[in-house]
Amino acid sequence: MSVTANLIKQLRNLTGSPIINCKQALEESAGDLTKAQEWLRVKGISQAHKKLGKSVSAGLVGGLITPNAGYLLEVLCETDFVARTDMFQKFTTDTLMSWSKSQLPFSQISSLHLEGFNQTLEEAKLESISKLGENVLVRRGEMMEQCGKSAVGLYLHNSVNSLLSQSGCMLKLQAEKPLAEEDKEWISKLANSLCMQVVAAKPLFLFKNQIPIEFREKERMAVEEQIDEKTKAKPKNIYDEIVKGKLEKSLDQVTLFEQTFMISEEPGEKSVKQVLHEASKKIDSPLAITGYKFYQCESEIQQS
């Protein structure tokens, strides 16, 4: 059977494979579409395994909030061009949606069944690699449970659609007693605003007591390098107080709890700590940030 342009088009529509591969598959399969699909599948998996070690530096962050939990996922590829393709976005979206339905811990995500592909995640990943021609890595993910005492917020920056973006943050607020329905609504909005704060201000720590001694010393040295000679000539006790004050301000800027809250609609400057204190008074229960995750697709990852 001769390989016609119509057959090549049919096979391409069925598999999404490049035209040149479809032509070769049909030639190897004597024009049989079913055999050609199997040829492409086997050939594609073989080629995909060879790409698994390639470095990845582009990709997408996916985020989703369900009634019971929030999910944040990062999937990487080699180039921005592939990250913008429908196929890569479908793989990322299906992984996110299937994960949220399964509620599996991220450590077990490789065994996840992707509904949109009708395959396990690993099988769907290899198929995607074979069609995209680039390595794909499901790099990291976080699930945060929410209940009657807590609210999980989410913010996706530079969104591709409602589920995918270039960067994103997820954050959990926890009270000590069950939240009233009307309180849960505005506390969820506060959690979303705090996620925006993280994306904009990029804190490195949640609390100051989490800052390592090595980091403090490095910041102290940076502060002292910026002090003018006139200040350095002051008595040691005064000089030390000046350094201490500047150091604490510098550390405030990299600590979420101490940062100035940037998303406030009210006049006046408040820290995140003050905003949480006021929220705690409003619900008559201590309200705390129990954790947050910030993902941004920008750094190259070399797989071993």
XYZ file of C-alpha atoms in Angstrom:
304
model
C 0.000 0.000 0.000
C 1.412 3.394 -0.998
C 1.879 6.113 1.601
C -0.347 9.042 0.644
C -0.489 12.569 2.033
C -3.962 11.768 3.388
C -2.638 8.761 5.344
C 0.181 10.863 6.785
C -2.360 13.510 7.823
C -4.577 10.879 9.493
C -1.648 9.440 11.443
C -0.480 12.887 12.502
C -3.992 13.744 13.744
C -4.141 10.461 15.666
C -0.705 10.694 17.284
C 0.470 14.298 17.168
C 3.847 13.074 15.882
C 5.943 15.099 13.400
C 5.095 14.605 9.707
C 8.492 13.072 8.886
C 8.026 10.458 11.645
C 4.496 9.683 10.461
C 5.762 9.130 6.916
C 8.522 6.812 8.129
C 6.103 4.878 10.362
C 3.685 4.305 7.481
C 6.504 3.206 5.188
C 7.735 0.734 7.830
C 4.159 -0.521 8.365
C 3.138 -0.804 4.700
C 0.517 1.910 5.110
C -1.285 0.184 8.021
C -2.447 2.936 10.429
C -2.723 0.649 13.465
C 0.752 -0.802 12.972
C 2.136 2.673 12.265
C 0.752 3.963 15.574
C 2.430 1.097 17.428
C 5.693 1.725 15.547
C 5.600 5.391 16.588
C 4.814 4.460 20.194
C 7.760 2.061 20.502
C 10.111 4.389 18.613
C 8.962 7.363 20.672
C 9.496 5.653 24.031
C 13.002 4.627 22.971
C 13.844 8.206 21.972
C 12.168 9.617 25.085
C 14.396 7.571 27.406
C 17.444 9.138 25.740
C 16.163 12.645 26.560
C 15.485 12.010 30.263
C 18.917 13.253 31.360
C 18.751 16.596 29.551
C 18.695 19.808 31.623
C 15.397 21.672 31.946
C 15.021 25.406 32.580
C 11.531 26.363 31.361
C 8.056 25.175 32.250
C 4.870 25.985 34.111
C 3.494 26.183 37.633
C 0.007 24.777 38.191
C -2.244 25.580 41.126
C -5.672 24.461 42.302
C -7.781 24.818 45.453
C -10.431 22.193 46.291
C -12.784 22.217 49.313
C -10.354 19.951 51.179
C -6.884 20.991 50.021
C -4.680 23.177 47.872
C -2.228 21.870 45.267
C 0.844 23.540 43.768
C 2.839 21.800 41.041
C 5.904 22.602 38.928
C 6.512 20.844 35.600
C 9.628 21.687 33.582
C 10.791 21.291 29.985
C 13.810 22.543 28.039
C 12.471 25.653 26.258
C 9.782 28.324 26.562
C 8.580 27.336 23.094
C 7.540 23.872 24.321
C 6.133 25.307 27.568
C 3.685 27.310 25.433
C 2.450 24.315 23.439
C -1.018 22.850 23.962
C 0.483 19.393 24.498
C 2.767 20.448 27.362
C -0.024 22.467 28.959
C -2.399 19.503 28.663
C 0.123 17.217 30.377
C 0.653 19.733 33.194
C -3.081 20.366 33.627
C -3.983 16.661 33.580
C -1.270 15.920 36.135
C -2.579 18.666 38.423
C -6.253 17.682 38.077
C -5.646 13.942 38.467
C -3.394 14.547 41.483
C -6.051 16.686 43.198
C -8.637 13.921 42.716
C -6.330 11.157 43.937
C -5.035 13.077 46.993
C -1.821 11.037 46.769
C 1.261 12.460 48.488
C 3.611 14.007 45.928
C 6.230 11.340 46.675
C 3.877 8.785 45.060
C 2.849 10.890 42.066
C 4.728 8.740 39.515
C 2.074 6.025 39.974
C -0.755 8.508 39.360
C -3.288 7.623 36.652
C -3.860 10.552 34.283
C -7.477 10.545 33.154
C -6.862 12.655 30.051
C -4.162 10.266 28.787
C -5.606 7.023 30.215
C -2.053 6.181 31.308
C 0.114 6.403 34.397
C 1.998 9.659 34.822
C 5.287 8.032 33.816
C 3.755 6.564 30.650
C 2.120 9.888 29.746
C 5.384 11.722 30.431
C 7.355 9.455 28.083
C 4.702 9.854 25.397
C 4.796 13.644 25.820
C 8.607 13.664 25.606
C 8.509 11.613 22.403
C 6.039 14.016 20.771
C 7.482 17.277 22.101
C 11.084 16.307 21.411
C 12.231 17.639 24.805
C 12.769 16.299 28.288
C 9.871 16.809 30.717
C 10.296 16.769 34.499
C 7.568 16.832 37.148
C 9.937 18.587 39.509
C 8.062 19.302 42.725
C 4.631 19.645 44.258
C 2.934 20.561 47.511
C -0.445 19.628 48.964
C -1.885 21.649 51.876
C -4.984 20.303 53.586
C -7.680 22.696 54.780
C -10.447 22.071 57.296
C -12.888 24.036 59.453
C -10.035 25.761 61.293
C -7.899 26.635 58.275
C -7.868 28.268 54.856
C -5.449 27.758 51.971
C -4.734 30.634 49.593
C -3.325 30.579 46.068
C -1.942 33.152 43.639
C -0.708 32.429 40.112
C 1.417 35.160 38.505
C 1.679 35.713 34.734
C -1.122 33.203 34.226
C -1.468 31.160 31.051
C -5.013 30.217 32.117
C -6.921 29.711 35.367
C -4.696 26.766 36.388
C -1.254 27.483 34.894
C 1.316 30.267 35.222
C 5.009 31.147 35.245
C 5.139 31.366 39.046
C 2.818 30.800 41.957
C 2.445 30.686 45.720
C 0.270 28.670 48.071
C -0.107 29.559 51.762
C -2.049 28.179 54.719
C -3.666 30.140 57.562
C -4.636 28.195 60.691
C -6.899 29.231 63.582
C -7.256 27.489 66.935
C -11.021 27.083 66.674
C -13.487 26.354 63.829
C -14.109 29.356 61.596
C -17.570 30.743 60.958
C -18.589 30.603 57.287
C -18.439 34.387 56.882
C -14.988 34.457 58.512
C -13.705 31.606 56.327
C -14.489 33.682 53.236
C -12.450 36.769 54.147
C -9.661 34.706 55.719
C -9.351 32.812 52.419
C -9.062 36.180 50.657
C -6.397 37.226 53.175
C -4.501 34.009 52.421
C -4.696 34.855 48.697
C -3.353 38.357 49.402
C -0.476 36.917 51.419
C 0.336 34.684 48.439
C 0.526 37.820 46.282
C 2.831 39.307 48.931
C 5.174 36.315 48.652
C 5.298 36.479 44.839
C 5.975 40.236 44.902
C 8.380 40.484 47.863
C 9.946 37.000 47.679
C 10.686 36.436 51.383
C 13.294 33.809 52.168
C 11.965 32.930 55.621
C 8.642 32.851 57.461
C 9.962 33.939 60.882
C 13.203 35.567 62.006
C 14.037 32.672 64.319
C 14.332 30.489 61.200
C 17.222 32.547 59.808
C 20.509 30.591 60.016
C 23.473 32.153 61.832
C 25.525 31.999 58.615
C 22.919 34.076 56.771
C 22.827 36.646 59.597
C 26.599 37.005 59.538
C 26.625 37.427 55.775
C 23.978 40.158 56.043
C 25.903 41.839 58.870
C 29.009 42.000 56.692
C 26.965 43.480 53.835
C 25.526 46.105 56.195
C 28.954 47.072 57.547
C 30.350 47.443 54.025
C 27.728 50.112 53.311
C 28.383 52.195 56.441
C 30.244 55.456 55.817
C 33.533 56.407 57.478
C 31.899 59.061 59.672
C 29.634 56.455 61.270
C 32.519 54.011 61.656
C 34.380 56.642 63.686
C 31.651 56.743 66.350
C 32.146 55.048 69.753
C 31.896 51.251 69.530
C 28.662 50.947 71.515
C 26.928 53.500 69.265
C 28.381 51.946 66.116
C 27.221 48.472 67.204
C 23.674 49.771 67.792
C 23.605 51.367 64.338
C 24.771 48.109 62.730
C 22.216 46.139 64.737
C 19.386 48.443 63.658
C 20.332 48.285 59.990
C 20.780 44.510 60.178
C 17.329 43.991 61.708
C 15.749 46.138 58.976
C 17.559 44.102 56.344
C 16.367 40.831 57.891
C 12.802 42.181 58.110
C 12.802 42.534 54.331
C 13.473 38.821 53.787
C 11.105 37.561 56.507
C 7.421 37.263 55.570
C 6.119 37.814 59.115
C 8.055 41.092 59.430
C 7.580 42.475 55.908
C 5.366 45.483 55.210
C 2.017 44.166 53.959
C 1.820 45.326 50.355
C -1.725 44.274 49.409
C -3.665 46.269 52.004
C -6.679 48.292 50.853
C -6.620 50.318 54.081
C -4.541 53.493 54.570
C -1.405 53.325 56.674
C 1.559 50.974 56.720
C 1.295 47.660 58.552
C 3.490 44.607 58.791
C 2.210 41.126 57.995
C 2.528 40.430 61.718
C 0.188 43.333 62.529
C -2.328 42.253 59.882
C -2.456 38.751 61.370
C -2.796 40.177 64.877
C -5.800 42.265 63.806
C -7.333 39.274 62.021
C -6.881 37.180 65.167
C -8.764 39.767 67.229
C -11.554 39.874 64.660
C -12.201 36.107 64.871
C -11.332 35.883 68.581
C -8.748 33.180 67.916
C -5.006 33.191 67.165
C -4.458 33.045 63.398
C -1.078 31.891 62.109
C 0.715 31.179 58.848
C 1.654 27.513 59.157
C 3.539 27.360 55.865
C 3.866 28.567 52.309
C 5.437 27.426 49.040
C 6.642 29.616 46.181
C 7.544 28.111 42.808
C 9.063 30.002 39.885
C 10.253 28.465 36.613
C 13.565 30.165 35.965
C 16.596 28.156 37.073
C 18.189 25.359 35.065
C 17.851 21.882 36.553
C 20.312 19.191 35.513
C 18.983 15.680 36.094
C 21.349 12.993 37.314
